[in-house]
Short mmCIF file of C-alpha atoms in Angstrom, two decimals:
data_model
loop_
_atom_site.label_atom_id
_atom_site.label_comp_id
_atom_site.label_asym_id
_atom_site.label_seq_id
_atom_site.Cartn_x
_atom_site.Cartn_y
_atom_site.Cartn_z
CA GLN W 687 80.78 69.70 145.39
CA SER W 688 79.09 66.46 146.42
CA VAL W 689 75.35 66.25 146.98
CA LEU W 690 76.03 64.31 150.18
CA THR W 691 78.32 65.96 152.73
CA GLN W 692 80.96 64.04 154.65
CA SER W 693 83.77 65.32 156.83
CA PRO W 694 87.04 65.02 154.87
CA SER W 695 88.89 63.19 157.62
CA VAL W 696 88.57 61.56 161.01
CA SER W 697 91.10 59.90 163.27
CA ALA W 698 91.12 57.74 166.36
CA ALA W 699 93.39 55.37 168.24
CA PRO W 700 93.42 51.59 167.85
CA GLY W 701 90.66 49.95 169.85
CA GLN W 702 88.57 53.11 169.96
CA LYS W 703 85.27 53.89 168.29
CA VAL W 704 84.68 56.36 165.48
CA THR W 705 81.61 57.69 163.70
CA ILE W 706 81.45 59.04 160.18
CA SER W 707 78.51 61.19 159.20
CA CYS W 708 76.78 61.78 155.89
CA SER W 709 74.38 64.66 155.45
CA GLY W 710 71.88 65.08 152.65
CA SER W 711 68.34 66.21 151.98
CA SER W 712 64.79 64.96 151.64
CA SER W 713 65.37 64.09 147.98
CA ASN W 714 68.13 61.64 148.81
CA ILE W 715 68.84 60.37 152.33
CA GLY W 716 65.47 61.51 153.64
CA ASN W 717 63.53 59.16 151.39
CA ASN W 718 65.94 56.46 150.25
CA TYR W 719 68.19 53.82 151.73
CA VAL W 720 71.80 54.71 152.48
CA SER W 721 74.74 52.41 151.85
CA TRP W 722 78.37 52.72 152.94
CA TYR W 723 81.54 51.68 151.13
CA ARG W 724 85.10 51.22 152.26
CA GLN W 725 87.99 51.81 149.88
CA LEU W 726 91.34 50.55 151.07
CA PRO W 727 94.33 52.23 149.41
CA GLY W 728 94.75 51.17 145.81
CA THR W 729 91.68 48.93 145.77
CA ALA W 730 88.07 49.06 144.63
CA PRO W 731 85.32 50.16 147.01
CA LYS W 732 83.57 47.43 148.96
CA LEU W 733 80.04 47.43 150.35
CA LEU W 734 80.02 47.72 154.14
CA ILE W 735 76.44 48.65 155.02
CA TYR W 736 73.26 48.60 152.95
CA GLU W 737 69.66 49.66 153.59
CA ASN W 738 70.87 52.07 156.28
CA ASN W 739 71.93 49.45 158.83
CA GLU W 740 72.31 46.01 157.27
CA ARG W 741 75.66 44.27 156.98
CA PRO W 742 76.49 42.01 154.02
CA SER W 743 77.70 38.54 154.79
CA GLY W 744 81.29 38.62 155.98
CA ILE W 745 81.24 42.17 157.36
CA PRO W 746 81.96 42.05 161.11
CA ASP W 747 79.57 43.58 163.60
CA ARG W 748 82.21 46.19 164.45
CA PHE W 749 80.60 48.09 161.60
CA SER W 750 77.14 49.59 162.04
CA GLY W 751 74.93 52.08 160.27
CA SER W 752 72.06 54.31 161.23
CA LYS W 753 69.88 56.96 159.66
CA SER W 754 67.86 59.80 161.10
CA GLY W 755 66.00 62.24 158.90
CA THR W 756 68.36 63.49 156.24
CA SER W 757 71.57 62.24 157.86
CA ALA W 758 73.25 58.88 158.15
CA THR W 759 76.07 57.62 160.31
CA LEU W 760 78.61 54.83 160.01
CA GLY W 761 80.06 53.53 163.25
CA ILE W 762 83.22 51.49 163.63
CA THR W 763 84.24 50.02 166.97
CA GLY W 764 87.43 48.28 168.00
CA LEU W 765 89.46 50.21 165.45
CA GLN W 766 92.33 48.40 163.77
CA THR W 767 95.15 49.78 161.67
CA GLY W 768 93.67 47.82 158.79
CA ASP W 769 90.58 50.03 158.97
CA GLU W 770 92.56 52.95 157.55
CA ALA W 771 90.70 53.70 154.36
CA ASP W 772 88.35 56.11 152.62
CA TYR W 773 84.68 55.67 153.51
CA TYR W 774 81.86 56.77 151.24
CA CYS W 775 78.13 57.01 151.72
CA GLY W 776 75.77 56.64 148.79
CA THR W 777 72.09 56.80 147.99
CA TRP W 778 69.60 57.51 145.21
CA ASP W 779 68.56 61.12 144.66
CA SER W 780 64.97 61.27 143.49
CA SER W 781 65.21 64.88 142.30
CA LEU W 782 68.34 64.31 140.23
CA SER W 783 67.25 60.80 139.16
CA SER W 784 70.82 59.89 139.86
CA TRP W 785 72.86 57.86 142.32
CA VAL W 786 74.98 60.15 144.50
CA PHE W 787 78.02 59.60 146.69
CA GLY W 788 79.40 61.60 149.54
CA GLY W 789 82.80 63.17 149.07
CA GLY W 790 84.42 60.51 151.24
CA THR W 791 85.99 60.50 154.69
CA LYS W 792 89.57 59.43 155.22
CA LEU W 793 89.95 57.43 158.41
CA THR W 794 93.34 57.45 160.10
CA VAL W 795 94.01 55.03 162.93
CA LEU W 796 96.76 56.66 164.97
CA GLN D 1038 80.30 34.53 143.87
CA VAL D 1039 79.70 37.23 141.29
CA GLN D 1040 82.82 38.76 139.77
CA LEU D 1041 83.14 41.73 137.45
CA GLN D 1042 86.13 42.60 135.29
CA GLU D 1043 86.66 45.80 133.32
CA SER D 1044 88.57 45.78 130.05
CA GLY D 1045 89.49 48.32 127.42
CA PRO D 1046 92.19 50.73 126.29
CA GLY D 1047 94.20 52.40 129.02
CA MET D 1048 94.73 55.52 126.93
CA VAL D 1049 92.40 57.53 124.73
CA LYS D 1050 93.13 60.65 122.70
CA PRO D 1051 91.23 63.87 123.37
CA SER D 1052 87.98 64.23 121.40
CA GLN D 1053 87.81 60.48 120.81
CA THR D 1054 85.44 57.95 122.38
CA LEU D 1055 86.31 56.03 125.52
CA SER D 1056 85.04 52.44 125.33
CA LEU D 1057 85.07 49.94 128.17
CA THR D 1058 83.51 46.54 128.68
CA CYS D 1059 82.61 44.79 131.92
CA THR D 1060 82.47 41.00 131.89
CA VAL D 1061 80.31 39.39 134.56
CA SER D 1062 81.04 35.89 135.83
CA GLY D 1063 79.45 33.76 138.53
CA GLY D 1064 75.95 34.87 137.63
CA SER D 1065 73.75 35.76 134.70
CA ILE D 1066 73.47 39.39 133.69
CA SER D 1067 69.92 38.56 132.57
CA ARG D 1068 68.77 37.70 136.06
CA GLY D 1069 66.10 40.18 137.05
CA GLY D 1070 66.47 42.60 139.92
CA TYR D 1071 69.93 43.89 139.12
CA TYR D 1072 71.21 46.94 137.32
CA TRP D 1073 74.70 46.98 135.89
CA SER D 1074 76.61 50.11 136.72
CA TRP D 1075 79.60 52.26 135.88
CA ILE D 1076 81.34 54.48 138.41
CA ARG D 1077 84.53 56.48 138.03
CA GLN D 1078 87.08 58.04 140.32
CA HIS D 1079 89.29 60.91 139.24
CA PRO D 1080 92.87 60.70 140.54
CA GLY D 1081 92.91 61.45 144.25
CA LYS D 1082 89.20 62.28 144.26
CA GLY D 1083 85.90 60.74 145.28
CA LEU D 1084 83.49 58.45 143.47
CA GLU D 1085 81.24 59.62 140.65
CA TRP D 1086 78.30 57.55 139.44
CA ILE D 1087 78.17 57.37 135.65
CA GLY D 1088 75.03 55.33 135.02
CA TYR D 1089 73.52 51.88 134.87
CA ILE D 1090 71.56 49.55 132.65
CA TYR D 1091 69.01 46.79 133.14
CA TYR D 1092 69.47 43.64 131.09
CA ARG D 1093 66.45 44.57 129.00
CA GLY D 1094 68.18 47.79 127.99
CA ARG D 1095 66.63 50.43 130.25
CA THR D 1096 69.26 52.98 131.24
CA TYR D 1097 69.76 55.67 133.86
CA TYR D 1098 72.52 58.20 133.28
CA ASN D 1099 74.25 60.85 135.35
CA PRO D 1100 72.70 64.07 134.03
CA SER D 1101 76.13 65.72 133.81
CA LEU D 1102 77.38 63.03 131.40
CA LYS D 1103 74.18 62.11 129.61
CA SER D 1104 74.90 63.97 126.36
CA ARG D 1105 78.14 62.03 125.82
CA LEU D 1106 77.22 58.69 127.31
CA ALA D 1107 75.95 55.36 126.06
CA ILE D 1108 75.70 52.19 128.14
CA SER D 1109 74.71 48.96 126.44
CA VAL D 1110 74.34 45.31 127.37
CA ASP D 1111 75.16 42.08 125.55
CA THR D 1112 73.37 39.28 127.36
CA SER D 1113 74.82 36.61 125.05
CA LYS D 1114 78.32 37.48 126.28
CA ASN D 1115 77.26 38.37 129.84
CA GLN D 1116 78.81 41.80 129.33
CA PHE D 1117 77.84 45.41 129.48
CA SER D 1118 79.70 48.35 127.99
CA LEU D 1119 80.36 52.04 128.38
CA LYS D 1120 80.98 54.55 125.63
CA LEU D 1121 81.86 58.14 126.51
CA SER D 1122 82.35 60.43 123.55
CA SER D 1123 84.32 63.65 123.05
CA VAL D 1124 86.63 62.94 125.97
CA THR D 1125 88.96 65.50 127.52
CA ALA D 1126 91.64 65.31 130.20
CA ALA D 1127 88.82 65.72 132.73
CA ASP D 1128 87.68 62.20 131.86
CA THR D 1129 90.95 60.70 133.06
CA ALA D 1130 89.92 58.40 135.90
CA VAL D 1131 89.74 54.88 137.23
CA TYR D 1132 86.56 53.36 135.85
CA TYR D 1133 84.73 50.72 137.87
CA CYS D 1134 81.86 48.48 136.92
CA ALA D 1135 79.55 47.26 139.65
CA ARG D 1136 76.28 45.45 140.25
CA TYR D 1137 73.41 47.53 141.63
CA ARG D 1138 70.81 45.64 143.64
CA GLY D 1139 68.00 47.27 145.60
CA GLN D 1140 69.68 50.48 146.62
CA GLN D 1141 73.28 49.40 146.93
CA LEU D 1142 76.30 48.55 144.81
CA ASP D 1143 77.12 45.12 146.10
CA TYR D 1144 79.83 43.79 143.80
CA TRP D 1145 82.57 45.83 142.16
CA GLY D 1146 85.23 45.20 139.57
CA GLN D 1147 88.83 45.99 140.37
CA GLY D 1148 88.79 49.12 138.22
CA THR D 1149 90.75 50.21 135.20
CA LEU D 1150 92.66 53.44 134.72
CA VAL D 1151 91.88 55.37 131.56
CA THR D 1152 94.11 58.29 130.69
CA VAL D 1153 93.05 60.88 128.14
CA SER D 1154 96.15 62.21 126.47
CA SER D 1155 97.48 62.93 123.01
#
């Protein structure tokens, strides 16, 4: 059971928009930055969003992040088949003194 | 461009110690502001943070693994290492090393599968 809660799966059609949510508590999301990672099949995770809503160099603006209270959201617009992947949120948990990940959300682009 | 590469045995016997090394290139491991991390992923499952180390040796460990875990750093080789003792089949996973900066893991190695089996 992950400390951060994500829906197991989400799907949408090419060109559409999707949001992936990540729910936590005051000891993690509520008081720390959230980052998001994309893991394409058979590859290592890659940083997509950091500090709640910042994109690393090279990440297109189709990807966005937001945070409100103890929840965070990843948004992806203009979906492409190449976006099919597992998406994970992550943050520091001050109570556990440990980095924590969400359980991951599998995105299917129909 | 920072690159990380894991290395070590792909198979370990139960009750033995799993040892992996991560070699960092494209940047000095001794540069301040970064922590050097280990993460693992059980087959078909999500990501689990193992722990990380600062170049001066300060460590943070996942409480669930702390009693079996040791992470060390060798600045002369630009490497950091993981040792996990008394392994069982439950430790079979892909192990990743990554750089932790601020509050994100910004560079990852490609991962290495370690199987615990007799």
